[in-house]
Tab-separated table of C-alpha atoms and ligand atoms in Angstrom:
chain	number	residue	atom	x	y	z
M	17	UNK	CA	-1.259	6.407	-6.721
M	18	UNK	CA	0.093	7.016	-10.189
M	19	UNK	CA	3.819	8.092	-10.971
M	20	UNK	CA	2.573	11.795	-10.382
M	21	UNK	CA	1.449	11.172	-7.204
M	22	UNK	CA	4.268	8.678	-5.931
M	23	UNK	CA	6.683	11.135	-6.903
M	24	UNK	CA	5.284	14.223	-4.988
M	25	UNK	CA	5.308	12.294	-1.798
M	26	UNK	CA	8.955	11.194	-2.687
M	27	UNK	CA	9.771	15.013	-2.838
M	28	UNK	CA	8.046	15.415	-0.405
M	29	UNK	CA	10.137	13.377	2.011
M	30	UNK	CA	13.598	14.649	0.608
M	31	UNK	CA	12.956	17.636	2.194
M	32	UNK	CA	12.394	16.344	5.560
M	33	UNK	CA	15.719	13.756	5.750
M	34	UNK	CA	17.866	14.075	8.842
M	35	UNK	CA	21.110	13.332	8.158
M	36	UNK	CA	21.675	9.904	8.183
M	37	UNK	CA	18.713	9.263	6.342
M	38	UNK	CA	19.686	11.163	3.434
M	39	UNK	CA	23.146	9.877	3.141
M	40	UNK	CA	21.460	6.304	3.246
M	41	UNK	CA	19.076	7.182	0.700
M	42	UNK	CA	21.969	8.901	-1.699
M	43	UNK	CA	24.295	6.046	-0.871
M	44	UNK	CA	21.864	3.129	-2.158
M	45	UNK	CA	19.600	5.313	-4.594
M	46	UNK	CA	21.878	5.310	-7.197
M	47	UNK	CA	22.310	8.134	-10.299
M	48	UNK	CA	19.652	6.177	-12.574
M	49	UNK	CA	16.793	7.478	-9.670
M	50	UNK	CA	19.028	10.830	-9.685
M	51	UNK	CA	19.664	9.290	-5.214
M	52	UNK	CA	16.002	10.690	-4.740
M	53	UNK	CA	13.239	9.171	-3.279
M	54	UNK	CA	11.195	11.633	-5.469
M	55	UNK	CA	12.435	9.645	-9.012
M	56	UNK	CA	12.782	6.307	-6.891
M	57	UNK	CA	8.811	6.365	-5.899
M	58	UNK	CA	7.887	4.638	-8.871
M	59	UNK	CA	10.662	1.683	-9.032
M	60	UNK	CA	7.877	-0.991	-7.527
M	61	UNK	CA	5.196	0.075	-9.914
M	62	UNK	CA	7.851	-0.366	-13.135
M	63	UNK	CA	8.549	-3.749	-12.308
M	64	UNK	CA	5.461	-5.681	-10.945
M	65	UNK	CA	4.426	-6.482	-14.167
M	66	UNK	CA	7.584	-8.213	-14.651
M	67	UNK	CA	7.657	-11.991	-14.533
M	68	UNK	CA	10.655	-11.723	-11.865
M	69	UNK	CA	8.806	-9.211	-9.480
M	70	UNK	CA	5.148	-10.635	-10.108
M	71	UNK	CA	5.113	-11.654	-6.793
M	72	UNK	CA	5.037	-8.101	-5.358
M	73	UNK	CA	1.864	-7.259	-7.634
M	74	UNK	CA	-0.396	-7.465	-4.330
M	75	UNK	CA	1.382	-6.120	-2.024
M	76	UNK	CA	0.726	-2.676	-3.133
M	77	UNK	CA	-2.841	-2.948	-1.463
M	78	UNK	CA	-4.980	-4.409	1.286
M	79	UNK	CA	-8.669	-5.929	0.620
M	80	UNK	CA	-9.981	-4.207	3.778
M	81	UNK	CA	-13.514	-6.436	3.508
M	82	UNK	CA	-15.524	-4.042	5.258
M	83	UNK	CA	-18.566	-2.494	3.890
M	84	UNK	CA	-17.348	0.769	2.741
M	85	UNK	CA	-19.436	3.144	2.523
M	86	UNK	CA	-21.593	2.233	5.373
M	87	UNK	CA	-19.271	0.485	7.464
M	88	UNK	CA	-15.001	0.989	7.346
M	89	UNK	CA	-12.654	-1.033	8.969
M	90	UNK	CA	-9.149	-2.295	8.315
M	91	UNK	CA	-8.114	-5.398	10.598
M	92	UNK	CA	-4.807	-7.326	10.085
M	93	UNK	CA	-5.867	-10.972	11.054
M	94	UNK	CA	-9.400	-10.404	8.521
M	95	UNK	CA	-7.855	-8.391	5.885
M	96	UNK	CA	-3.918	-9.926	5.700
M	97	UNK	CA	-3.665	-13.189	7.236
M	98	UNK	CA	-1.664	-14.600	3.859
M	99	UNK	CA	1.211	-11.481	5.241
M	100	UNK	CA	0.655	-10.914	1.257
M	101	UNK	CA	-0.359	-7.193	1.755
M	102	UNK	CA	0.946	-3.571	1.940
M	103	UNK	CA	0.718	-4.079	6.062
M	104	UNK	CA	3.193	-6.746	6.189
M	105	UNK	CA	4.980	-5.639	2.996
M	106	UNK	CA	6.098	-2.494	5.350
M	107	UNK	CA	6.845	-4.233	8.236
M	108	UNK	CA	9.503	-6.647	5.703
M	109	UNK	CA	10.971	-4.220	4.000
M	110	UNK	CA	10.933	-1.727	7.280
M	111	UNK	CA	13.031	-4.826	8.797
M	112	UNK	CA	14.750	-5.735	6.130
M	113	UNK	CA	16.426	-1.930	4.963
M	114	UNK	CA	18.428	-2.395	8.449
M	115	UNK	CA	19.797	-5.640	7.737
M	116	UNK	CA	23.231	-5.565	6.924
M	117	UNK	CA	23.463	-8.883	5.968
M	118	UNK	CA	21.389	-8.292	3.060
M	119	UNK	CA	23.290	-7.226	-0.274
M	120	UNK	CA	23.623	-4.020	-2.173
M	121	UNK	CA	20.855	-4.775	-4.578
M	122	UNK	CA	17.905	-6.269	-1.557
M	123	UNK	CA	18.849	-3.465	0.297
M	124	UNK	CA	18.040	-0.755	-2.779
M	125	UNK	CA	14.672	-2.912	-3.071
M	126	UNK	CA	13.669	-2.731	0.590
M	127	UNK	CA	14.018	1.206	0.294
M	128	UNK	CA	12.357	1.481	-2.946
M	129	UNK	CA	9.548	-0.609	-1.388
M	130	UNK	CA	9.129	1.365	1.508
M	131	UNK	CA	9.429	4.585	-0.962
M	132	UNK	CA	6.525	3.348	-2.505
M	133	UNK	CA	4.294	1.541	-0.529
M	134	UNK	CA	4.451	4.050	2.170
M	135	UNK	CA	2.559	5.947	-0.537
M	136	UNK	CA	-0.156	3.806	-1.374
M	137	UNK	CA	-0.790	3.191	2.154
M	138	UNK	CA	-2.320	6.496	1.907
M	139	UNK	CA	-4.850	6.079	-0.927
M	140	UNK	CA	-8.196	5.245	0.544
M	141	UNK	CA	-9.053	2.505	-2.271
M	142	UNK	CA	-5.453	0.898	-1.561
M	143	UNK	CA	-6.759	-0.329	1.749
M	144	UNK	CA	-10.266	-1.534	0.621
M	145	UNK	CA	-11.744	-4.631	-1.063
M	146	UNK	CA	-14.758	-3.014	-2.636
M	147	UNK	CA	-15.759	-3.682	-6.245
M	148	UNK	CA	-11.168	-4.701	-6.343
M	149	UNK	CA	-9.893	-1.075	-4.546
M	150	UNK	CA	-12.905	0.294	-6.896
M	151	UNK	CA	-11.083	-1.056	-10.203
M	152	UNK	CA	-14.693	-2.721	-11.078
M	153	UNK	CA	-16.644	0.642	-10.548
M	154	UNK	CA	-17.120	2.735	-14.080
M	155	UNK	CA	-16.448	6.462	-13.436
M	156	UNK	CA	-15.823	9.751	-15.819
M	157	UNK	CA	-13.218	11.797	-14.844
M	158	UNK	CA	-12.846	15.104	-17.335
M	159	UNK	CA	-14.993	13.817	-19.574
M	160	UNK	CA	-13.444	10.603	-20.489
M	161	UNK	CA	-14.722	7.200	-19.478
M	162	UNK	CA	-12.237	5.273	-16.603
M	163	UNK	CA	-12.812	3.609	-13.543
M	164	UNK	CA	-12.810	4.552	-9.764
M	165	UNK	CA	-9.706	3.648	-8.830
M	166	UNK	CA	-7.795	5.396	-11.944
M	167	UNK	CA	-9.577	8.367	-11.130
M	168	UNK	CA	-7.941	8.487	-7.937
M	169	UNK	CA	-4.518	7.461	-8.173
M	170	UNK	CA	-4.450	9.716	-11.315
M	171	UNK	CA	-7.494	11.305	-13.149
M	172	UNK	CA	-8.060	13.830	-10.129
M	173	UNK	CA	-4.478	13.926	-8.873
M	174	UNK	CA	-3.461	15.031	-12.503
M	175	UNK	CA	-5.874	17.228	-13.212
M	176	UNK	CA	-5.357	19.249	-9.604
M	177	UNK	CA	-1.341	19.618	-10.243
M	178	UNK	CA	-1.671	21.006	-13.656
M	179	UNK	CA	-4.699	23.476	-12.488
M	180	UNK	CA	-3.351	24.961	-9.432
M	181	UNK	CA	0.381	23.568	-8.585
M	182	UNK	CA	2.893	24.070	-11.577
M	183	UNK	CA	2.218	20.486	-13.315
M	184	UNK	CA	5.108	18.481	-12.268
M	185	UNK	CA	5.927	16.146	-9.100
M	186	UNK	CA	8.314	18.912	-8.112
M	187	UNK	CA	6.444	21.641	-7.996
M	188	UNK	CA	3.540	20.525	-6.287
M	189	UNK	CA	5.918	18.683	-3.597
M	190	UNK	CA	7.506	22.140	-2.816
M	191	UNK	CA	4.018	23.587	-2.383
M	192	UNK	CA	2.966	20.993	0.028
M	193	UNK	CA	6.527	21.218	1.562
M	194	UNK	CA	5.993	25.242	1.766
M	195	UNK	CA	2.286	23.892	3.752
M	196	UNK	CA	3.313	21.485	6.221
M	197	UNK	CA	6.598	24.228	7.289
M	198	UNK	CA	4.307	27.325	7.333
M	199	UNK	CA	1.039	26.455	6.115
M	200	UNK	CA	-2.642	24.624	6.715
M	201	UNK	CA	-0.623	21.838	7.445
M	202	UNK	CA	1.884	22.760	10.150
M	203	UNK	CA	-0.426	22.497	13.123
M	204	UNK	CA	-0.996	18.466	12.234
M	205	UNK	CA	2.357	17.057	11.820
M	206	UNK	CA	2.969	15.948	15.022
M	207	UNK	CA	-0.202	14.184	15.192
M	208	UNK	CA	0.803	12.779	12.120
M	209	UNK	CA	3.464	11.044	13.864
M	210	UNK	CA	1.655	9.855	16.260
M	211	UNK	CA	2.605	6.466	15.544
M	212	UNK	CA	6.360	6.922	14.504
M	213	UNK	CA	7.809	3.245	16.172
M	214	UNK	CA	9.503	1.245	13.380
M	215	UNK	CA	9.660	-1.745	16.009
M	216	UNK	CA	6.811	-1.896	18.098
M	217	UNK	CA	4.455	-4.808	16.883
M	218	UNK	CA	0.854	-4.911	16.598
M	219	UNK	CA	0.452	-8.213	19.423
M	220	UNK	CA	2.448	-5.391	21.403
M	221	UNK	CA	0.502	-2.494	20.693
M	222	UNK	CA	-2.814	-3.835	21.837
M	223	UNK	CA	-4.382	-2.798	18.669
M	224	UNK	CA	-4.961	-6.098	17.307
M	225	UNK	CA	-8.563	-7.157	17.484
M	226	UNK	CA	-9.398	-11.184	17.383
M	227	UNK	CA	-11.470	-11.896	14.518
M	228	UNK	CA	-14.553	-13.854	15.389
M	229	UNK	CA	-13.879	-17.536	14.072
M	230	UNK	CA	-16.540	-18.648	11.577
M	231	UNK	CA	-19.008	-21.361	12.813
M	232	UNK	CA	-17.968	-24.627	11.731
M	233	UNK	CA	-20.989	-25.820	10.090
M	234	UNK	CA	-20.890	-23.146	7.069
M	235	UNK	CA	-17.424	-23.350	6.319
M	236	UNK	CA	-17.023	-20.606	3.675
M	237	UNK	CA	-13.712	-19.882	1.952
M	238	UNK	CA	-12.702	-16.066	3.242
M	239	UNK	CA	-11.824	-14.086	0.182
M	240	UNK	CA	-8.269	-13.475	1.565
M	241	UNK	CA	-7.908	-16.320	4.173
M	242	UNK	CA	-5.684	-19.386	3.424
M	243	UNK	CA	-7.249	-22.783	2.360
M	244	UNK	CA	-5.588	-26.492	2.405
M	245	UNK	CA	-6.574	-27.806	-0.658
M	246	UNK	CA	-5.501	-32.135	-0.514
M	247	UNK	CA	-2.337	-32.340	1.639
M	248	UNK	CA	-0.888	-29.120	-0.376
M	249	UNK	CA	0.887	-26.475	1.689
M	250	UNK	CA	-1.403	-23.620	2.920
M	251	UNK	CA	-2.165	-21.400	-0.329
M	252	UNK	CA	-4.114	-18.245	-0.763
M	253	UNK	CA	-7.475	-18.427	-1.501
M	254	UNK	CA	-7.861	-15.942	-4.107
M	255	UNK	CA	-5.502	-18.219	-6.353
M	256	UNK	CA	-7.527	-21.233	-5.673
M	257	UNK	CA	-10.617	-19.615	-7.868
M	258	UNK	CA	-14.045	-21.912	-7.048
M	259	UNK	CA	-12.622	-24.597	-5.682
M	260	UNK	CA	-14.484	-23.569	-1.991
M	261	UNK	CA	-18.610	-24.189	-2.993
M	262	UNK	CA	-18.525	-27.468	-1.908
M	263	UNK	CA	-16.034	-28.983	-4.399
M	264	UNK	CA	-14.026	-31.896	-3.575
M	265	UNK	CA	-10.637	-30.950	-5.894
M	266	UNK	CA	-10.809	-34.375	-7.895
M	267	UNK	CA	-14.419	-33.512	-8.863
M	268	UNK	CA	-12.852	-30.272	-10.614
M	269	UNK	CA	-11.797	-30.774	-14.134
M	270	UNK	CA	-9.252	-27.851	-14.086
M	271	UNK	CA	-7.849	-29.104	-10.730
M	272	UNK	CA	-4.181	-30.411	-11.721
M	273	UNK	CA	-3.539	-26.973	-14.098
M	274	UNK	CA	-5.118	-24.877	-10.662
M	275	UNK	CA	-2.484	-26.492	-8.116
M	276	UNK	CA	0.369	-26.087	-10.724
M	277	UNK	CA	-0.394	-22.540	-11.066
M	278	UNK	CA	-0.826	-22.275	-6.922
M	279	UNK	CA	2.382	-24.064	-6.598
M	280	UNK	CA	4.047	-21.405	-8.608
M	281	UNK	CA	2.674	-18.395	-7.492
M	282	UNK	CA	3.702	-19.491	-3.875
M	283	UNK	CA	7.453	-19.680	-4.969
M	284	UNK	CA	7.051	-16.467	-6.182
M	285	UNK	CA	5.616	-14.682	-3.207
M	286	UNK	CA	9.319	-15.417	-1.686
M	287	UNK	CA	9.348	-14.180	1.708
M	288	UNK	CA	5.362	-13.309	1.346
M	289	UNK	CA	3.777	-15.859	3.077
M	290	UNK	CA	6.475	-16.665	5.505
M	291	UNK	CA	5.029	-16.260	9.433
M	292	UNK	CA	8.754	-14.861	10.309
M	293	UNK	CA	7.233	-11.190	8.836
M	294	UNK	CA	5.792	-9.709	12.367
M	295	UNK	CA	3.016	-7.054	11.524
M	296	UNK	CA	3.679	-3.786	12.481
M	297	UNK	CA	1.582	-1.196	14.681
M	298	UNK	CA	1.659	1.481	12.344
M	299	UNK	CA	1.217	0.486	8.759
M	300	UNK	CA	-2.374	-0.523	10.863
M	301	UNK	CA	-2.924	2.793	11.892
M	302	UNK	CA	-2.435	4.502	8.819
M	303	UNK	CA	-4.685	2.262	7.020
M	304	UNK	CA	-7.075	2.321	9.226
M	305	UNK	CA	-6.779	6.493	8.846
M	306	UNK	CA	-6.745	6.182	5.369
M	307	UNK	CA	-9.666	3.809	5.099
M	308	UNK	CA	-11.897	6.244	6.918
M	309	UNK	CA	-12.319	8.350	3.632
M	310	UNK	CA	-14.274	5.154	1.924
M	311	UNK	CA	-16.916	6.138	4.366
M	312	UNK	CA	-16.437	9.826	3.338
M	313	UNK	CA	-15.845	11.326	0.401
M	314	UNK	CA	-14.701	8.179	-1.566
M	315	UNK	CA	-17.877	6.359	-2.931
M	316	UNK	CA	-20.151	10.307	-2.941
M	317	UNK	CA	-21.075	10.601	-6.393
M	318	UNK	CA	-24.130	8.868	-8.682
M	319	UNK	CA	-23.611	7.048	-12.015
M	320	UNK	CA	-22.490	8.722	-14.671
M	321	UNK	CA	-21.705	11.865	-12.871
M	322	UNK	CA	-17.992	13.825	-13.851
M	323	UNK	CA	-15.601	13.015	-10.500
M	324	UNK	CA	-13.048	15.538	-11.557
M	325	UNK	CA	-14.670	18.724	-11.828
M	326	UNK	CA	-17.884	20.050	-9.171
M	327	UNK	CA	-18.672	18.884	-5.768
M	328	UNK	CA	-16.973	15.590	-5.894
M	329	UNK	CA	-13.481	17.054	-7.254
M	330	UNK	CA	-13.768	19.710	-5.091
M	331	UNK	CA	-13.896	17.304	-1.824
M	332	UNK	CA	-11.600	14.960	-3.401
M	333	UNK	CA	-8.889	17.702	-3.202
M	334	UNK	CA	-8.201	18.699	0.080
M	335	UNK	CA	-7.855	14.399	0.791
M	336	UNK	CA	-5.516	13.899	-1.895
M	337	UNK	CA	-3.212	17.021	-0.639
M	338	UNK	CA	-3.454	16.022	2.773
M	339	UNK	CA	-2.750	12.218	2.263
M	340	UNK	CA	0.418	12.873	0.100
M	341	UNK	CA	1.680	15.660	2.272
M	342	UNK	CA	1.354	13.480	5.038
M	343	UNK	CA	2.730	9.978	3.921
M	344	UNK	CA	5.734	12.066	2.077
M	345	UNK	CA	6.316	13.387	5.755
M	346	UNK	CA	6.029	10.043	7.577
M	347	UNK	CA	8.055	8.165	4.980
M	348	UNK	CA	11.301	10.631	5.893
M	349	UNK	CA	9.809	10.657	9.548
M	350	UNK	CA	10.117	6.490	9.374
M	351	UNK	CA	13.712	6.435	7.703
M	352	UNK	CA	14.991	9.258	10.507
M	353	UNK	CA	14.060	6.742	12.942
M	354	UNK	CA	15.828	3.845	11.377
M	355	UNK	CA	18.554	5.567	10.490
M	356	UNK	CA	19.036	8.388	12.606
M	357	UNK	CA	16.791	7.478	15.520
M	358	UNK	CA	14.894	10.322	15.454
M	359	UNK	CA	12.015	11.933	13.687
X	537	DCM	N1	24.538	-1.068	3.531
X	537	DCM	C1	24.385	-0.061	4.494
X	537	DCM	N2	23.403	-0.157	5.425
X	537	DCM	C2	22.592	-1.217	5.410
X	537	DCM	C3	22.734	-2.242	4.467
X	537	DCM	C4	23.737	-2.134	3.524
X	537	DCM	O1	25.125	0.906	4.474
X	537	DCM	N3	21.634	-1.281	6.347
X	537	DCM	C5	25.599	-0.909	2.540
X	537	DCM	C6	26.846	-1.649	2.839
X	537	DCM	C7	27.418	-1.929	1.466
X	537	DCM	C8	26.204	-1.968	0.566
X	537	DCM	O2	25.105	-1.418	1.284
X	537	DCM	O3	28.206	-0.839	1.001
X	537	DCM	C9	25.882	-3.367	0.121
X	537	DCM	O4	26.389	-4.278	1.039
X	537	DCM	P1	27.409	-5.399	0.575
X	537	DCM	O5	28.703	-4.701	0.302
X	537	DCM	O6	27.427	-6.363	1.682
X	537	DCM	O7	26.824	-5.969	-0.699
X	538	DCM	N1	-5.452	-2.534	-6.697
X	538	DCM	C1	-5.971	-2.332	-5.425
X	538	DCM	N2	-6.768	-3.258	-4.848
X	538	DCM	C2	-7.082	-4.387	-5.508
X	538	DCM	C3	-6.589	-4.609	-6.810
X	538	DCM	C4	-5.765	-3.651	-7.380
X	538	DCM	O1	-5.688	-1.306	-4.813
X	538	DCM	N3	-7.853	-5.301	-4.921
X	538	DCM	C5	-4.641	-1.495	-7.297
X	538	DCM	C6	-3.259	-1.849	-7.794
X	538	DCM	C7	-3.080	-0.816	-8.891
X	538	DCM	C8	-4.457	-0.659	-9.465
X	538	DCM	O2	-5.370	-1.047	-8.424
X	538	DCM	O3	-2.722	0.446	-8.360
X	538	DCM	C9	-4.710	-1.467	-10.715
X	538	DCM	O4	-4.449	-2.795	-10.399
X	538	DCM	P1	-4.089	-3.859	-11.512
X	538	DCM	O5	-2.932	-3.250	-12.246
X	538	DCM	O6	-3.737	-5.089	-10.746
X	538	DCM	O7	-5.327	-3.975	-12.332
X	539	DCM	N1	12.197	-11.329	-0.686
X	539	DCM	C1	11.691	-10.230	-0.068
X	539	DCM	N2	11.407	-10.288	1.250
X	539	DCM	C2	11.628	-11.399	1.950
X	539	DCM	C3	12.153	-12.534	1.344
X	539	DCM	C4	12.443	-12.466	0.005
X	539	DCM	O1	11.495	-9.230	-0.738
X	539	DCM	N3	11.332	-11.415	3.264
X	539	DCM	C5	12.441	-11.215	-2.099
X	539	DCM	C6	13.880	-11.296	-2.470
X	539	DCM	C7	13.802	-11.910	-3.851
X	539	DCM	C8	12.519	-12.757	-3.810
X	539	DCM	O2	11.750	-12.271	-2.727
X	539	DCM	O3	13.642	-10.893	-4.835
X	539	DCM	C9	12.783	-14.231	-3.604
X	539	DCM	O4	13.613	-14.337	-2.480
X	539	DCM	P1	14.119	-15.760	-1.953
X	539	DCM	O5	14.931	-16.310	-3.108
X	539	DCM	O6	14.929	-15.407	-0.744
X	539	DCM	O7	12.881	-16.540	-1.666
X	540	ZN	ZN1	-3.651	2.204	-7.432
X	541	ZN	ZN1	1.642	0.832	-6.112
């Protein structure tokens, strides 16, 4: 989602903070975020772009490689075995907000993390690896030329709030708020916390599905699975570029310049690719929820056609309430059971 969009579901979850919660959340949310997850959302998107937080770029999504439209799927051990992925990024920071060994400033970034990337869990190209979370497919959105993804984490998103819900963060969160405690929405919230365990681990939770193990006489590099490239720690493969169709690394001229830059994006995934992050049952769940739409209303609409006005728009809106309604309502639901041990 966009800062519009991150901050509604921020709002959103102010409302619903039991006590300890909130006095956690005004305690380490300082004045510059106004001690509001609303103005907080957006911390994670403000700084991956800088060189000390570049290692968080990618864990604002998962490459679900299923094949959306036709087929939808999310599965940890396919889609995040490098732990470098909004799945494990919640279960790290979910663990690592608690720990009171950690100082002032980790603890603000573990909250801020979870602030945010309990948000983008809920945006159906966030948790698939089509055409890059649909960043590659060309779309119009109010006449102007974007691309897929834009149009949903903002082109539609900013279009609906200034149409029909007072144009600001706050004033659509209060109308969602005003839904979920009287309205369309107040019959679902339970179910929408369904899977409300902050602890309980995916091995535990039976969820996990083995992936089937490729033959070994077409070894293929999986887009997101780890390679050993010449004695070298494992590495992602998506930094490793070519180097899997049948390339030997000396027989690459680039080879020395690719392993430098490996070497230094795994220092900067820090804690990333460390096997101590346990995956969580529920970050699973939700993608898995949130994925389903890729095989709805997501990928509906021909070439060329306008996504944020007509048909398309039109089915694009009820998801885009419902999604940030619902992940503002789990993210207060998930700190009033860390914090207050309740939902
Ligand atoms: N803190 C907290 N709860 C946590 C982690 C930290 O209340 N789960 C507080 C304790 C300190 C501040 O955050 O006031 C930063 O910790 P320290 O003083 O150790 O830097
Ligand atoms: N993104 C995604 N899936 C990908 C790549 C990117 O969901 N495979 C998201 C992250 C940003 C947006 O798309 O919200 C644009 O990404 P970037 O800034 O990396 O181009
Ligand atoms: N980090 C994190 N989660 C972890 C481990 C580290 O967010 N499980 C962050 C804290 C620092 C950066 O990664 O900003 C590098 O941490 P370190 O120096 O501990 O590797
Ligand atoms: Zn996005
Ligand atoms: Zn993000």
């Amino acid at each position: 989602w966009g800062a519009l969009g991150h901050q509604t579901i921020g709002f959103v979850a102010q409302e619903f903070l039991a006590p300890n919660a909130a006095a956690f959340v005004q305690k380490h949310l300082n004045s510059t975020f106004n001690h509001s997850l609303g103005t907080a959302a957006t911390w994670a998107d403000d700084v991956k772009g800088e060189t000390a937080f570049k290692w968080s770029a990618n864990l604002h999504f998962v490459d679900a490689e299923d094949s959306a439209p036709d087929s939808c799927s999310v599965e940890e051990e396919r889609d995040c075995s490098t732990n470098i992925c909004i799945l494990a990024a919640i279960a790290n920071y979910t663990a690592r907000v608690v720990d009171t060994s950690l100082n002032s400033e980790q603890t603000f970034e573990a909250l801020a993390f979870i602030d945010h990337f309990l948000g983008d869990i809920g945006q159906p190209l966030h948790v698939e690896a089509v055409a890059a979370g649909g960043n590659d497919i060309s779309a119009v959105c109010g006449g102007s030329k974007t691309n897929l993804h834009a149009t949903w984490d903002t082109g539609m998103v900013t279009k609906h709030v200034s149409l029909s819900h007072g144009g600001t963060s706050q004033s659509y969160a209060a109308d969602l708020v005003q839904e979920i405690k009287t309205g369309s929405f107040s019959s679902l919230t339970s179910s929408w916390l369904e899977c409300s365990s902050t602890t309980e681990t995916l091995s535990q939770s039976g969820l996990q599905r083995r992936f089937e193990q490729r033959s070994p006489e077409t070894p293929t590099i999986p887009r997101r699975g780890l390679v050993e490239v010449s004695g070298l720690p494992f590495v992602p493969s998506d930094t490793v570029g070519n180097l899997g169709n049948g390339l030997k690394p000396k027989q690459s001229g680039g080879i020395k310049r690719d392993i430098n830059k490996i070497l230094q994006l795994s220092k900067r995934a820090g804690g990333f690719d460390d096997s101590t992050i346990v995956p969580l049952e529920c970050p699973l769940v939700w993608a898995r929820e949130t994925n389903a739409f890729d095989c709805t209303v997501v990928f509906d609409f021909e070439q060329g056609q306008d996504l944020c006005t007509g048909t398309y728009f039109n089915n694009a809106i009820p998801v885009i309430d419902l999604q940030l309604a619902k992940q503002g309502f789990r993210l207060a639901a998930w700190l009033n059971v860390l914090f207050d041990g309740e939902t």
